Coordinates of C-alpha atoms and ligand atoms in Angstrom, one line a residue:
M245 CA 207.2 112.1 106.2
S246 CA 205.5 111.1 109.4
D247 CA 202.0 112.3 108.5
R248 CA 201.5 111.4 104.8
R249 CA 198.1 112.4 103.6
H250 CA 196.7 112.5 100.1
E251 CA 193.9 114.9 99.2
S252 CA 192.5 115.4 95.8
L253 CA 190.7 118.7 96.1
S254 CA 188.5 120.4 93.5
C255 CA 190.6 122.8 91.4
S256 CA 192.0 126.0 92.8
P257 CA 192.8 128.9 90.5
V258 CA 196.5 129.9 90.4
L259 CA 199.6 128.5 92.3
I260 CA 202.8 130.4 92.3
I261 CA 205.9 128.3 93.2
G262 CA 208.6 130.4 94.9
S263 CA 208.4 133.8 96.7
G264 CA 211.5 135.4 95.3
V265 CA 211.1 138.8 93.6
A266 CA 209.4 137.3 90.6
G267 CA 206.9 135.1 92.4
A268 CA 205.9 137.8 94.9
A269 CA 205.6 140.4 92.2
C270 CA 203.3 138.0 90.2
A271 CA 201.1 137.4 93.3
I272 CA 200.7 141.1 94.0
R273 CA 199.8 141.8 90.4
L274 CA 197.3 138.9 90.1
R275 CA 195.6 140.0 93.3
S276 CA 195.3 143.6 91.9
H277 CA 193.3 141.9 89.1
G278 CA 191.2 140.1 91.7
V279 CA 192.5 136.6 90.8
A280 CA 192.8 134.2 93.8
V281 CA 196.4 133.1 94.3
D282 CA 198.3 130.5 96.5
L283 CA 202.0 131.5 96.9
V284 CA 204.3 128.8 98.3
E285 CA 207.9 129.2 99.4
K286 CA 210.2 126.4 100.4
A287 CA 212.6 128.6 102.5
T288 CA 212.0 130.3 105.8
F289 CA 212.6 134.0 105.5
P290 CA 214.8 135.9 105.9
R291 CA 217.2 133.9 103.7
T292 CA 220.3 134.9 101.8
K293 CA 220.9 134.4 98.1
V294 CA 223.7 134.9 95.6
C295 CA 222.9 138.4 94.3
G296 CA 224.5 141.8 93.6
C297 CA 221.5 143.4 95.3
C298 CA 221.4 146.4 92.9
I299 CA 218.2 147.6 91.2
G300 CA 218.1 150.4 88.6
E301 CA 215.6 152.8 87.2
A302 CA 213.4 150.1 85.5
G303 CA 213.3 148.0 88.6
L304 CA 212.1 151.1 90.6
N305 CA 209.4 151.5 88.0
A306 CA 208.4 147.9 88.5
F307 CA 208.2 148.5 92.3
S308 CA 205.9 151.5 91.6
Q309 CA 203.6 149.3 89.5
L310 CA 203.5 147.0 92.5
G311 CA 202.9 149.8 95.0
I312 CA 206.0 149.2 97.1
R313 CA 208.6 151.7 95.6
D314 CA 208.7 154.0 98.7
E315 CA 209.0 151.0 101.1
V316 CA 211.9 149.6 99.1
L317 CA 213.7 152.9 98.9
E318 CA 213.2 153.4 102.7
H319 CA 214.9 150.0 103.4
G320 CA 217.6 150.3 100.8
M321 CA 220.6 152.4 100.0
T322 CA 220.1 154.7 97.0
T323 CA 222.7 154.4 94.2
R324 CA 223.8 157.2 91.9
R325 CA 227.2 156.3 90.5
W326 CA 228.9 153.3 88.7
C327 CA 232.6 152.9 89.0
A328 CA 234.3 150.2 86.9
S329 CA 237.9 148.9 86.6
L330 CA 238.3 147.7 83.0
A331 CA 241.5 146.9 81.1
G332 CA 243.6 148.8 83.7
R333 CA 241.4 152.0 83.5
R334 CA 239.0 153.4 86.1
I335 CA 235.7 154.6 84.6
E336 CA 233.1 156.5 86.6
L337 CA 229.6 157.2 85.4
S338 CA 226.6 158.9 86.9
I339 CA 223.6 156.6 86.7
P340 CA 219.8 157.2 87.2
L341 CA 218.6 156.7 90.7
G342 CA 218.7 153.1 91.8
V343 CA 218.7 151.1 95.1
A344 CA 220.9 148.5 96.7
I345 CA 219.0 146.3 99.1
S346 CA 219.9 143.0 100.6
R347 CA 217.8 139.9 99.7
E348 CA 217.3 139.3 103.4
V349 CA 215.3 142.5 103.5
L350 CA 213.8 142.7 100.0
D351 CA 212.3 139.2 99.7
P352 CA 210.4 139.3 103.1
L353 CA 209.2 142.9 102.3
M354 CA 207.8 141.7 98.9
M355 CA 206.3 138.5 100.5
Q356 CA 204.6 140.7 103.1
A357 CA 203.2 142.9 100.4
A358 CA 201.8 139.7 98.7
V359 CA 200.1 138.8 102.0
R360 CA 198.6 142.3 102.3
S361 CA 197.3 142.0 98.7
G362 CA 195.3 139.0 99.7
A363 CA 197.5 136.1 98.4
D364 CA 197.4 132.9 100.4
V365 CA 201.0 132.5 101.4
S366 CA 202.6 129.3 102.8
M367 CA 206.2 129.4 103.9
N368 CA 208.4 126.4 104.4
C369 CA 206.4 124.6 101.8
T370 CA 207.9 122.9 98.8
A371 CA 205.9 122.4 95.6
T372 CA 206.5 119.8 93.0
I373 CA 204.6 119.5 89.8
K374 CA 203.5 115.9 89.4
A375 CA 201.3 115.9 86.3
S376 CA 199.6 118.2 83.8
S377 CA 196.4 117.5 81.9
S378 CA 194.3 119.7 79.6
D379 CA 192.1 120.6 82.6
Y380 CA 194.5 121.0 85.5
V381 CA 198.0 120.7 86.9
S382 CA 198.6 118.3 89.9
V383 CA 201.0 119.6 92.5
Q384 CA 202.5 117.9 95.5
L385 CA 202.9 120.3 98.5
D386 CA 205.3 119.3 101.3
Q387 CA 205.0 121.3 104.5
N388 CA 205.8 120.5 108.1
D389 CA 206.1 116.8 107.6
A390 CA 202.7 116.7 105.8
T391 CA 202.2 116.0 102.1
I392 CA 199.1 117.0 100.2
M393 CA 198.2 116.8 96.5
K394 CA 196.3 119.8 95.0
N395 CA 195.0 120.5 91.5
Y396 CA 195.4 124.0 90.0
R397 CA 194.0 125.6 86.9
C398 CA 197.2 127.4 86.3
V399 CA 200.7 127.1 87.8
V400 CA 203.4 129.8 87.7
V401 CA 206.9 128.5 88.3
A402 CA 209.0 131.2 90.0
S403 CA 211.5 128.9 91.8
G404 CA 214.7 130.4 90.5
L405 CA 217.8 129.0 88.9
R406 CA 217.7 125.8 90.8
S407 CA 214.1 124.9 89.6
G408 CA 213.5 121.3 88.7
N409 CA 212.3 120.3 85.3
C410 CA 208.6 120.5 86.3
S411 CA 207.8 116.9 85.5
G412 CA 209.5 117.1 82.1
L413 CA 207.2 120.0 81.0
L414 CA 209.9 122.6 81.0
P415 CA 213.3 120.8 80.7
W416 CA 216.5 122.9 81.0
T417 CA 219.2 123.3 78.4
E418 CA 222.6 124.0 79.9
L419 CA 225.0 125.9 77.6
P420 CA 228.5 124.3 77.9
H421 CA 230.9 125.9 80.3
G422 CA 228.7 128.7 81.4
P423 CA 230.0 131.0 84.2
F424 CA 228.8 130.6 87.7
G425 CA 227.9 133.1 90.4
I426 CA 229.3 133.6 93.9
S427 CA 228.6 136.1 96.6
M428 CA 229.4 137.0 100.2
M429 CA 228.9 139.8 102.7
A430 CA 232.0 141.7 103.7
S431 CA 232.2 143.8 106.9
S432 CA 235.6 145.4 106.5
V433 CA 235.7 146.8 102.9
D434 CA 235.8 150.6 102.7
V435 CA 233.5 151.5 99.8
D436 CA 231.6 154.8 99.3
P437 CA 227.9 154.6 99.9
G438 CA 225.7 155.0 96.7
V439 CA 228.5 153.8 94.4
I440 CA 228.3 150.4 92.5
Y441 CA 231.9 149.1 92.0
M442 CA 232.7 146.7 89.2
A443 CA 236.1 145.1 88.7
C444 CA 236.5 143.0 85.5
N445 CA 239.2 140.8 83.9
Q446 CA 239.3 137.7 81.8
D447 CA 238.4 135.4 84.7
G448 CA 235.1 137.2 85.4
Y449 CA 233.8 140.3 87.2
V450 CA 233.1 141.3 90.8
G451 CA 230.6 143.9 91.9
L452 CA 230.6 145.6 95.3
V453 CA 228.0 147.8 96.9
K454 CA 227.3 149.1 100.4
L455 CA 224.0 148.1 101.9
A456 CA 221.9 150.1 104.4
D457 CA 223.1 148.1 107.3
G458 CA 226.7 149.0 106.6
R459 CA 227.7 145.6 105.2
V460 CA 229.1 145.3 101.6
D461 CA 227.6 142.9 99.2
V462 CA 230.2 141.2 97.0
A463 CA 228.9 139.3 94.1
A464 CA 230.8 137.8 91.1
A465 CA 230.4 135.8 88.0
L466 CA 233.4 133.6 87.3
Q467 CA 234.4 131.6 84.3
S468 CA 233.6 127.9 84.6
R469 CA 236.5 125.7 85.8
Q470 CA 236.9 124.4 82.3
S471 CA 237.2 127.9 80.7
S472 CA 239.2 129.6 83.5
V473 CA 242.9 130.1 83.0
A474 CA 243.2 131.4 86.6
G475 CA 242.5 128.3 88.7
G476 CA 242.1 128.2 92.4
D477 CA 239.1 128.2 94.7
P478 CA 236.3 130.8 93.9
V479 CA 237.0 133.1 96.8
T480 CA 240.7 133.3 95.9
R481 CA 239.7 134.1 92.3
V482 CA 237.4 136.9 93.5
Q483 CA 240.3 138.3 95.7
R484 CA 242.6 138.1 92.7
I485 CA 240.3 140.0 90.4
L486 CA 240.0 142.8 93.0
A487 CA 243.7 142.9 93.7
A488 CA 244.5 143.3 90.0
S489 CA 241.9 146.1 89.6
Q490 CA 242.0 149.8 90.1
F491 CA 240.3 149.0 93.5
A492 CA 243.2 147.1 94.9
S493 CA 242.7 148.9 98.2
L494 CA 239.3 147.1 98.6
S495 CA 240.9 143.9 99.8
L496 CA 238.5 141.3 101.1
T497 CA 239.5 140.0 104.5
E498 CA 236.5 139.6 106.8
F499 CA 233.4 138.1 105.0
S500 CA 230.6 135.7 105.4
P501 CA 230.9 132.1 104.0
A502 CA 230.6 132.3 100.2
M503 CA 227.5 130.9 98.4
T504 CA 227.7 129.8 94.7
T505 CA 225.2 129.1 92.0
P506 CA 224.9 126.4 89.3
P507 CA 226.1 127.4 85.8
L508 CA 224.3 130.7 84.9
R509 CA 223.8 130.2 81.2
R510 CA 220.7 128.0 81.1
S511 CA 217.7 128.2 79.0
R512 CA 214.3 126.5 78.9
R513 CA 210.9 126.5 77.4
A514 CA 209.1 129.2 79.4
G515 CA 205.6 127.8 79.2
H516 CA 203.5 124.8 78.3
G517 CA 199.8 124.2 78.6
R518 CA 198.7 125.5 82.0
V519 CA 202.3 126.1 83.3
L520 CA 204.3 129.3 83.0
A521 CA 207.9 130.0 84.1
I522 CA 209.0 133.5 85.2
G523 CA 212.2 135.1 86.6
D524 CA 215.3 133.0 86.7
A525 CA 213.1 129.9 86.4
A526 CA 212.4 130.9 82.8
G527 CA 216.1 131.0 81.8
Y528 CA 219.1 133.2 82.5
V529 CA 221.9 135.1 80.8
E530 CA 224.4 136.8 83.2
P531 CA 224.3 139.3 85.9
F532 CA 226.8 141.9 84.6
T533 CA 224.2 144.5 84.0
G534 CA 222.4 143.7 87.2
E535 CA 219.1 143.1 85.4
G536 CA 217.9 139.8 86.9
M537 CA 215.5 141.1 89.5
T538 CA 214.1 143.8 87.1
W539 CA 213.5 141.2 84.3
G540 CA 211.9 138.9 86.9
M541 CA 209.5 141.6 88.0
Q542 CA 208.7 142.8 84.5
G543 CA 208.1 139.3 83.4
A544 CA 205.9 138.6 86.5
I545 CA 203.8 141.6 85.8
A546 CA 203.3 140.7 82.1
A547 CA 202.5 137.0 83.1
A548 CA 199.9 138.2 85.7
D549 CA 198.3 140.5 83.1
L550 CA 198.2 137.6 80.6
I551 CA 196.7 135.2 83.2
A552 CA 194.1 137.8 84.3
S553 CA 193.1 138.6 80.8
T554 CA 192.4 134.9 79.9
V555 CA 190.6 133.8 83.1
G556 CA 188.6 130.6 82.4
D557 CA 190.7 129.9 79.3
W558 CA 194.0 128.8 80.6
G559 CA 194.5 125.6 78.6
H560 CA 197.2 127.2 76.4
V561 CA 198.3 130.2 78.6
G562 CA 201.8 128.6 79.0
D563 CA 202.2 128.4 75.2
D564 CA 201.1 132.1 74.8
W565 CA 203.5 133.1 77.5
E566 CA 206.4 131.4 75.8
Q567 CA 205.9 133.7 72.8
K568 CA 205.2 136.8 74.9
L569 CA 208.3 136.4 77.1
A570 CA 210.5 135.9 74.0
V571 CA 209.4 139.2 72.6
L572 CA 209.7 141.0 76.0
L573 CA 213.3 139.9 76.7
R574 CA 214.9 138.8 73.5
R575 CA 216.6 142.1 72.5
R576 CA 217.8 142.9 76.0
K577 CA 219.2 139.4 76.6
R578 CA 221.1 139.6 73.3
T579 CA 222.6 143.0 74.3
C580 CA 223.6 141.6 77.7
R581 CA 225.2 138.6 76.0
V582 CA 227.2 140.8 73.6
V583 CA 228.5 142.9 76.5
T584 CA 229.5 139.9 78.6
T585 CA 231.2 138.2 75.6
A586 CA 233.1 141.4 74.9
L587 CA 234.3 141.5 78.5
R588 CA 236.3 138.3 77.9
S589 CA 238.2 139.8 74.9
P590 CA 241.2 141.8 76.1
A591 CA 241.2 143.9 72.9
A592 CA 237.5 144.7 73.1
C593 CA 237.9 145.6 76.7
R594 CA 240.8 148.0 76.0
I595 CA 238.8 149.7 73.2
A596 CA 235.7 150.0 75.3
A597 CA 237.5 151.3 78.4
G598 CA 239.5 153.9 76.4
T599 CA 236.3 155.1 74.6
L600 CA 234.2 155.2 77.8
Q601 CA 236.9 157.1 79.6
L602 CA 237.0 159.8 76.9
F603 CA 233.2 159.8 76.1
P604 CA 231.3 158.5 79.2
R605 CA 228.0 159.6 77.7
L606 CA 228.3 156.9 75.1
A607 CA 227.3 154.4 77.8
T608 CA 223.9 156.0 78.3
P609 CA 222.1 154.5 75.3
L610 CA 223.5 151.0 76.1
L611 CA 222.5 151.3 79.8
R612 CA 219.0 152.6 78.7
S613 CA 218.4 149.8 76.2
M614 CA 219.2 147.1 78.8
N615 CA 217.4 148.9 81.6
K616 CA 214.3 149.8 79.6
A617 CA 211.2 150.4 81.7
Ligands
FAD827 C1 226.5 136.8 91.0 C2 225.1 137.3 90.7 C3 224.9 138.7 90.9 C4 223.6 139.2 90.6 N1 223.4 140.6 90.8 C5 222.2 141.1 90.6 C6 221.9 142.5 90.8 O1 222.8 143.2 91.2 N2 220.7 142.9 90.5 C7 219.7 142.1 89.9 O2 218.6 142.6 89.6 N3 219.9 140.8 89.8 C8 221.1 140.3 90.1 N4 221.3 138.9 90.0 C9 220.2 138.1 89.5 C10 219.1 137.9 90.5 O3 219.7 137.4 91.7 C11 218.0 136.9 90.0 O4 217.7 137.2 88.7 C12 216.8 137.0 90.8 O5 217.0 136.6 92.2 C13 215.7 136.1 90.2 O6 214.6 136.1 91.1 P1 213.5 134.9 91.1 O7 212.4 135.4 91.9 O8 213.3 134.5 89.7 O9 214.3 133.7 91.8 P2 214.9 133.6 93.2 O10 215.2 134.9 93.8 O11 215.9 132.6 93.2 O12 213.6 133.0 94.1 C14 213.2 131.7 93.9 C15 212.5 131.3 95.2 O13 211.8 130.0 94.9 C16 212.0 129.2 96.1 N5 211.8 127.8 95.6 C17 212.6 127.1 94.9 N6 212.1 125.9 94.6 C18 210.9 125.9 95.3 C19 209.9 124.9 95.4 N7 210.0 123.7 94.8 N8 208.8 125.1 96.1 C20 208.7 126.4 96.7 N9 209.6 127.3 96.6 C21 210.7 127.1 95.9 C22 213.4 129.5 96.6 O14 213.5 129.2 97.9 C23 213.4 131.0 96.3 O15 213.0 131.8 97.5 C24 222.5 138.4 90.2 C25 222.8 137.0 90.1 C26 224.0 136.5 90.3 C27 224.2 135.0 90.2

């Protein structure tokens, strides 16, 4: 740091750390309640991110609540079908209208909406919680070789799966041998537009979807190195899952360098005192059902509503949030965990694949319960 300054300012209202889907959604919603917001993002946009880029019905409803549904649909590719390769069978289902949109497009679009809503947005700015008292939270902001300290009445942590432990306030618990995520953009895979492809086997699952710019997003969750019987580097494992599936013709040859995630199964306390965590920063299950962005936005909207309804009394808003989020997501996270555990059992996969092939409508209540608006 060449220019290291220290400012202790009088308290500002709300800081949101991270302008992914959850952070931007929270900022837009807080502004709609008239609450002043600082939104800081450490990256420079556009940036890529490990993600399957698919958003379903409930996600579109969240975009409606934020006033950006039409804009998102205009920049994305609408999805109408889900096509899976499971236990040697090909299963095709119609799904309610959804959208596939790259994170290079979606995140700047949402950040711009936050700017329009009146949030004070700083890009290329890294925030670190340094201390928390009963009156305020002290945060260090690093931007363009300058460091400042600022006190906030309330801090929303929306910094994703790689979030730090927030000065010990919200420590992570990592579940042993959780799977990890990997994604890449392919240019030479011939998939139908509007269809979400999913190939599964005991080593994990791979999703493919065509984006509006013609590239194909390839995202996978693979068993941890300790649990995998397959071995090999992650890209080879993705290629093997595809080659063994009903989509063997979708071979991956030309693609961008792969990005990976830390172990996905992590949980944490979602709030404490004046600090709340939302989106992936509040804990994670698995991406099989493509719910992460939707849960992130729904959580962000609920957190903003809670913050706005308790203005001036934020001393325990984090503790209230911890309880509220558990109620909001508990059932859907459990369903998602059951589905992904079943995917690793060959017998359960065979039964599920056979049943779904004969009675595809049986999938509807399951999809609805995980994708509840
Ligand atoms: C393999 C895989 C496939 C997936 N597929 C889908 C899918 O198809 N559909 C779906 O809905 N979800 C999917 N997900 C989940 C989805 O990607 C996440 O749930 C979603 O991105 C979470 O959004 P977020 O805003 O919480 O975090 P992020 O999108 O990670 O955003 C966090 C932001 O915070 C910033 N940040 C971090 N630290 C700081 C700091 N200290 N200061 C300032 N800024 C900071 C980061 O730069 C980042 O921009 C998938 C995930 C994986 C791993």
